[in-house]
Every structure is written in C-alpha cells, then in structure tokens.
Amino acid sequence: MNEKLFTVRLSEDGGAVEIIDQTLLPNTIKYLRLEKAEDIWEAIFSLRVRGAPAIGVAAGFGMYVLAQQISDEDYDAFLGEMERIGAYLDSSRPTAVNLSFAVKRMLAVVHNHTGLVKSQLLPLLKAECMAVYNEDRAMCRAISENGLTLVKNGDGILTHCNAGALAATEYGTGLGTLLLGKELGYEFKVFTDETRPLLQGARLTSFELNHAGIDVTLICDNAASLLMKQGKINACFVGCDRVAANGDTANKIGTRSVAVNAKYHGVPFYVFCPSSTIDFSCRSGDDIVIEERSGDEIKTMFFEKPVAEAEVKCFNPAFDVTDAELITAIITEKGIARYPYTESLAKLFL
Ligand code: MRU
C-alpha cells in the first residue's frame, strides 16, 4: 500500500489502536483512534478494520490498550478482567480464526506469568502484541515470495475480496505476490471481483492495486466465469479466514463459486494462508462457524434507494467454505501445501 497509509497500528503513546476506516475507502481517507473496548469491538464488527490477519493484529493491540485501563494491580483480578476483555473482543466476528488466535496469545502471557502484578505484565503484553504484528509482516513477505514461484510475468490473475495490505500488514497475503512482483518488475493483468455485498474488491483491492501501479480491471462477480472461458485468467488468488486441518477453507462469500468455476475451466485456484489462519482444531469446513450479517448490506447499504422491498427476506452469509479438493495449492510462509492437505499441512506445521 502507499507508504503514507497504514491499516492498523499501536499509537505512539500506546494508549490506542489506530486504524484507517475502511468503510470510507476509497473516497475518504480517515484514521480513527480507538481507546475504548466498545469502539474496538464496533470497528471490527463494522469492518472499519477487516481481513483475518488485520483483525487479529487489532485485537492484540486492543488487549494491550485495555489492559492499561484495568484498575487492579493484583494478579487474579487482572487476569479475570483480561479474560473478560478477551471474550468480548473475540465475540465481534466469528469466522476469522486470527481474532481468537491473537486474543489467546495475549491471555497466555498472563497465564504464563502467575503472580506478577499489572505493572510487571504490561511490558510483556506490549511485546506480545508487537510480536503478533511483526510476525504477520514476516509471514506476508514469505507467502508473497512463495507465491511468485507459481506465476510468470504477464499472467492474468483473478482475485476475490481483499487480501492485501488493508487486510493484513505490509504486503498482505492474496495480493502480496502481486505487490511484491510489481516491485520486482513483474507485470500482471489483474481482474478483481467487486465482491458483493460489501464490495471489498471494488472499494479496497482495486484501490490498493491501482495505487501500486498494477494493471487492475474491476469486474462484477458474475463475470469471472466468462473471463475464464475466454482464457484471460491464468490463476485465481484468494486469502482465507480459517483453514481446517483437511484444507477446507473459509473465505469471503463467493470464493467457492470462483473455485468451482476455476476447476471447470482448468485454472489453478490458490489460497494464500499465514499459519495464524490454520485451525487444526477444525477437522473440516463443517466445524467452521459462518458469520451471518444483516440483509441491509444487500438491500440498502450502497444504494440511494432500497433495491428490494422491505418485507423481502435476505440471507447474507459473510463467508463460504471452499472444499479442499477445489484448491490447487495453499501457499503458506513455510512452503506450498498440496492436496491431500491433512498430510501436507501437518507436515509443514505440526
Ligand atoms: O469480511 P472481511 O472483509 O473481513 O473478509 C475478508 C476476507 O474474506 C479476506 O479474503 C480474508 O480475510 C483474507 S485477508 C488476508
């Protein structure tokens, strides 16, 4: 992303989570300083900060910010409050495992230092949330480098949703190979699905790629199949919100349609995945909780007038699960996993 923009960071004084408000992009660039638990929760719930790694990083920073506000010095009272704060932030969105991953890491700091008082725990908590952030940067870089081994200069790439710097740190995951590739002289021709209903592809991916000087063309979600038939797509690149042990992958609603289309047309379908997004406690996609959001996102949110009558029912799942068999490879920071993923992911990570 443009050097001057950032997605999420800890404020210099350590007293707030600072984010760019993604609901206003691309038209308005506005940063928010979040100091209260309710504001951090709302920012994640409303997708002001979004994308699996970014909400994990925001939750980690949030736990540290809120830890400083706990009035008790005593260990047990501090632990109790931290557990309450962690459960609250974790309740903002259910599908991306990075959120609970970061909350668990922050809580583990307190659990692993029984008897320390607040003033002793705070520096450890600050170091842990910074580690979550810095590890994400390193993972995104490594994933991007690994992805470059799968493509060649000039390739046509289809993306869905936004898995760039706005969804993570620095390069992001699904867009990282494109952003890093650009820096190294690759010229890709990228087609980005607009990604109904919240338009992360239109509002965020086309913004990020355009500002990086990458050739990007915005398409309606339902145009992807035609482009594949026309031979314009050499590979599909997507991020992920939770990958089960068998490789079933939850990502933005519509991802599964892209994968089914890709399989039919013989186009490789790649999932870019930091280890913080793999949940080995989910045996398959059936164990993944899918977030359901308000029908207003479909009917009214981006329209001057409602596009359907008030009494018409809506079903608005925010994610779907792409079956492992549809995924050509899962690109991680430790290497590239291929089907069957129960074995290949375990070999890389367990
Ligand atoms: O609802 P969102 O915008 O948070 O959904 C985000 C996605 O589905 C991304 O593809 C995913 O989090 C990967 S981000 C590197």
JSON list of N, CA, C and O in Angstrom, two decimals, residues 9-18 33-36 40 61-62 64-66 68-69 126:
[
{"chain": "A", "resi": 9, "resn": "ARG", "atom": "N", "xyz": [-2.28, 0.06, 13.68]},
{"chain": "A", "resi": 9, "resn": "ARG", "atom": "CA", "xyz": [-1.04, 0.15, 14.46]},
{"chain": "A", "resi": 9, "resn": "ARG", "atom": "C", "xyz": [-1.36, 0.56, 15.90]},
{"chain": "A", "resi": 9, "resn": "ARG", "atom": "O", "xyz": [-2.47, 1.04, 16.19]},
{"chain": "A", "resi": 10, "resn": "LEU", "atom": "N", "xyz": [-0.37, 0.37, 16.74]},
{"chain": "A", "resi": 10, "resn": "LEU", "atom": "CA", "xyz": [-0.48, 0.84, 18.12]},
{"chain": "A", "resi": 10, "resn": "LEU", "atom": "C", "xyz": [-0.03, 2.30, 18.11]},
{"chain": "A", "resi": 10, "resn": "LEU", "atom": "O", "xyz": [1.02, 2.62, 17.52]},
{"chain": "A", "resi": 11, "resn": "SER", "atom": "N", "xyz": [-0.80, 3.16, 18.77]},
{"chain": "A", "resi": 11, "resn": "SER", "atom": "CA", "xyz": [-0.43, 4.59, 18.77]},
{"chain": "A", "resi": 11, "resn": "SER", "atom": "C", "xyz": [0.92, 4.76, 19.46]},
{"chain": "A", "resi": 11, "resn": "SER", "atom": "O", "xyz": [1.34, 3.91, 20.26]},
{"chain": "A", "resi": 12, "resn": "GLU", "atom": "N", "xyz": [1.59, 5.86, 19.17]},
{"chain": "A", "resi": 12, "resn": "GLU", "atom": "CA", "xyz": [2.93, 6.08, 19.73]},
{"chain": "A", "resi": 12, "resn": "GLU", "atom": "C", "xyz": [2.91, 6.07, 21.26]},
{"chain": "A", "resi": 12, "resn": "GLU", "atom": "O", "xyz": [3.82, 5.53, 21.90]},
{"chain": "A", "resi": 13, "resn": "ASP", "atom": "N", "xyz": [1.85, 6.63, 21.86]},
{"chain": "A", "resi": 13, "resn": "ASP", "atom": "CA", "xyz": [1.78, 6.65, 23.32]},
{"chain": "A", "resi": 13, "resn": "ASP", "atom": "C", "xyz": [1.27, 5.32, 23.88]},
{"chain": "A", "resi": 13, "resn": "ASP", "atom": "O", "xyz": [1.17, 5.14, 25.10]},
{"chain": "A", "resi": 14, "resn": "GLY", "atom": "N", "xyz": [0.93, 4.38, 23.02]},
{"chain": "A", "resi": 14, "resn": "GLY", "atom": "CA", "xyz": [0.49, 3.05, 23.46]},
{"chain": "A", "resi": 14, "resn": "GLY", "atom": "C", "xyz": [-0.92, 3.01, 24.00]},
{"chain": "A", "resi": 14, "resn": "GLY", "atom": "O", "xyz": [-1.41, 1.96, 24.41]},
{"chain": "A", "resi": 15, "resn": "GLY", "atom": "N", "xyz": [-1.62, 4.15, 23.95]},
{"chain": "A", "resi": 15, "resn": "GLY", "atom": "CA", "xyz": [-2.93, 4.22, 24.59]},
{"chain": "A", "resi": 15, "resn": "GLY", "atom": "C", "xyz": [-4.10, 3.98, 23.65]},
{"chain": "A", "resi": 15, "resn": "GLY", "atom": "O", "xyz": [-5.26, 4.09, 24.07]},
{"chain": "A", "resi": 16, "resn": "ALA", "atom": "N", "xyz": [-3.83, 3.66, 22.39]},
{"chain": "A", "resi": 16, "resn": "ALA", "atom": "CA", "xyz": [-4.94, 3.48, 21.45]},
{"chain": "A", "resi": 16, "resn": "ALA", "atom": "C", "xyz": [-4.53, 2.58, 20.29]},
{"chain": "A", "resi": 16, "resn": "ALA", "atom": "O", "xyz": [-3.36, 2.45, 19.97]},
{"chain": "A", "resi": 17, "resn": "VAL", "atom": "N", "xyz": [-5.58, 1.96, 19.70]},
{"chain": "A", "resi": 17, "resn": "VAL", "atom": "CA", "xyz": [-5.40, 1.26, 18.43]},
{"chain": "A", "resi": 17, "resn": "VAL", "atom": "C", "xyz": [-5.75, 2.27, 17.35]},
{"chain": "A", "resi": 17, "resn": "VAL", "atom": "O", "xyz": [-6.83, 2.88, 17.41]},
{"chain": "A", "resi": 18, "resn": "GLU", "atom": "N", "xyz": [-4.86, 2.45, 16.40]},
{"chain": "A", "resi": 18, "resn": "GLU", "atom": "CA", "xyz": [-5.14, 3.39, 15.31]},
{"chain": "A", "resi": 18, "resn": "GLU", "atom": "C", "xyz": [-5.40, 2.59, 14.04]},
{"chain": "A", "resi": 18, "resn": "GLU", "atom": "O", "xyz": [-4.63, 1.69, 13.71]},
{"chain": "A", "resi": 33, "resn": "ARG", "atom": "N", "xyz": [-8.79, 6.78, 16.19]},
{"chain": "A", "resi": 33, "resn": "ARG", "atom": "CA", "xyz": [-8.02, 6.42, 17.39]},
{"chain": "A", "resi": 33, "resn": "ARG", "atom": "C", "xyz": [-9.00, 5.72, 18.33]},
{"chain": "A", "resi": 33, "resn": "ARG", "atom": "O", "xyz": [-9.95, 6.33, 18.82]},
{"chain": "A", "resi": 34, "resn": "LEU", "atom": "N", "xyz": [-8.79, 4.44, 18.55]},
{"chain": "A", "resi": 34, "resn": "LEU", "atom": "CA", "xyz": [-9.74, 3.64, 19.35]},
{"chain": "A", "resi": 34, "resn": "LEU", "atom": "C", "xyz": [-9.14, 3.37, 20.73]},
{"chain": "A", "resi": 34, "resn": "LEU", "atom": "O", "xyz": [-8.09, 2.73, 20.84]},
{"chain": "A", "resi": 35, "resn": "GLU", "atom": "N", "xyz": [-9.83, 3.85, 21.75]},
{"chain": "A", "resi": 35, "resn": "GLU", "atom": "CA", "xyz": [-9.31, 3.69, 23.12]},
{"chain": "A", "resi": 35, "resn": "GLU", "atom": "C", "xyz": [-10.22, 2.84, 23.98]},
{"chain": "A", "resi": 35, "resn": "GLU", "atom": "O", "xyz": [-9.79, 2.28, 24.98]},
{"chain": "A", "resi": 36, "resn": "LYS", "atom": "N", "xyz": [-11.50, 2.76, 23.61]},
{"chain": "A", "resi": 36, "resn": "LYS", "atom": "CA", "xyz": [-12.47, 2.05, 24.47]},
{"chain": "A", "resi": 36, "resn": "LYS", "atom": "C", "xyz": [-12.78, 0.67, 23.89]},
{"chain": "A", "resi": 36, "resn": "LYS", "atom": "O", "xyz": [-12.82, 0.50, 22.66]},
{"chain": "A", "resi": 40, "resn": "ILE", "atom": "N", "xyz": [-13.39, -0.52, 19.87]},
{"chain": "A", "resi": 40, "resn": "ILE", "atom": "CA", "xyz": [-12.57, -1.53, 19.17]},
{"chain": "A", "resi": 40, "resn": "ILE", "atom": "C", "xyz": [-13.50, -2.64, 18.65]},
{"chain": "A", "resi": 40, "resn": "ILE", "atom": "O", "xyz": [-13.39, -3.08, 17.51]},
{"chain": "A", "resi": 61, "resn": "PHE", "atom": "N", "xyz": [-3.46, -5.53, 19.77]},
{"chain": "A", "resi": 61, "resn": "PHE", "atom": "CA", "xyz": [-3.21, -4.16, 20.24]},
{"chain": "A", "resi": 61, "resn": "PHE", "atom": "C", "xyz": [-4.31, -3.74, 21.22]},
{"chain": "A", "resi": 61, "resn": "PHE", "atom": "O", "xyz": [-4.06, -3.10, 22.23]},
{"chain": "A", "resi": 62, "resn": "GLY", "atom": "N", "xyz": [-5.55, -4.11, 20.89]},
{"chain": "A", "resi": 62, "resn": "GLY", "atom": "CA", "xyz": [-6.69, -3.73, 21.73]},
{"chain": "A", "resi": 62, "resn": "GLY", "atom": "C", "xyz": [-6.55, -4.29, 23.14]},
{"chain": "A", "resi": 62, "resn": "GLY", "atom": "O", "xyz": [-6.82, -3.61, 24.13]},
{"chain": "A", "resi": 64, "resn": "TYR", "atom": "N", "xyz": [-3.85, -4.93, 24.72]},
{"chain": "A", "resi": 64, "resn": "TYR", "atom": "CA", "xyz": [-2.81, -4.18, 25.45]},
{"chain": "A", "resi": 64, "resn": "TYR", "atom": "C", "xyz": [-3.34, -2.81, 25.88]},
{"chain": "A", "resi": 64, "resn": "TYR", "atom": "O", "xyz": [-3.15, -2.38, 27.02]},
{"chain": "A", "resi": 65, "resn": "VAL", "atom": "N", "xyz": [-4.04, -2.15, 24.97]},
{"chain": "A", "resi": 65, "resn": "VAL", "atom": "CA", "xyz": [-4.60, -0.83, 25.28]},
{"chain": "A", "resi": 65, "resn": "VAL", "atom": "C", "xyz": [-5.55, -0.94, 26.48]},
{"chain": "A", "resi": 65, "resn": "VAL", "atom": "O", "xyz": [-5.49, -0.14, 27.43]},
{"chain": "A", "resi": 66, "resn": "LEU", "atom": "N", "xyz": [-6.40, -1.95, 26.46]},
{"chain": "A", "resi": 66, "resn": "LEU", "atom": "CA", "xyz": [-7.41, -2.10, 27.52]},
{"chain": "A", "resi": 66, "resn": "LEU", "atom": "C", "xyz": [-6.79, -2.61, 28.81]},
{"chain": "A", "resi": 66, "resn": "LEU", "atom": "O", "xyz": [-7.26, -2.28, 29.90]},
{"chain": "A", "resi": 68, "resn": "GLN", "atom": "N", "xyz": [-4.07, -1.63, 30.07]},
{"chain": "A", "resi": 68, "resn": "GLN", "atom": "CA", "xyz": [-3.55, -0.47, 30.81]},
{"chain": "A", "resi": 68, "resn": "GLN", "atom": "C", "xyz": [-4.65, 0.21, 31.61]},
{"chain": "A", "resi": 68, "resn": "GLN", "atom": "O", "xyz": [-4.39, 0.90, 32.58]},
{"chain": "A", "resi": 69, "resn": "GLN", "atom": "N", "xyz": [-5.90, 0.02, 31.17]},
{"chain": "A", "resi": 69, "resn": "GLN", "atom": "CA", "xyz": [-7.01, 0.70, 31.84]},
{"chain": "A", "resi": 69, "resn": "GLN", "atom": "C", "xyz": [-7.57, -0.09, 33.03]},
{"chain": "A", "resi": 69, "resn": "GLN", "atom": "O", "xyz": [-8.45, 0.37, 33.74]},
{"chain": "A", "resi": 126, "resn": "LYS", "atom": "N", "xyz": [2.78, -5.77, 25.90]},
{"chain": "A", "resi": 126, "resn": "LYS", "atom": "CA", "xyz": [3.13, -4.89, 24.77]},
{"chain": "A", "resi": 126, "resn": "LYS", "atom": "C", "xyz": [4.05, -5.66, 23.79]},
{"chain": "A", "resi": 126, "resn": "LYS", "atom": "O", "xyz": [3.85, -5.63, 22.57]}
]
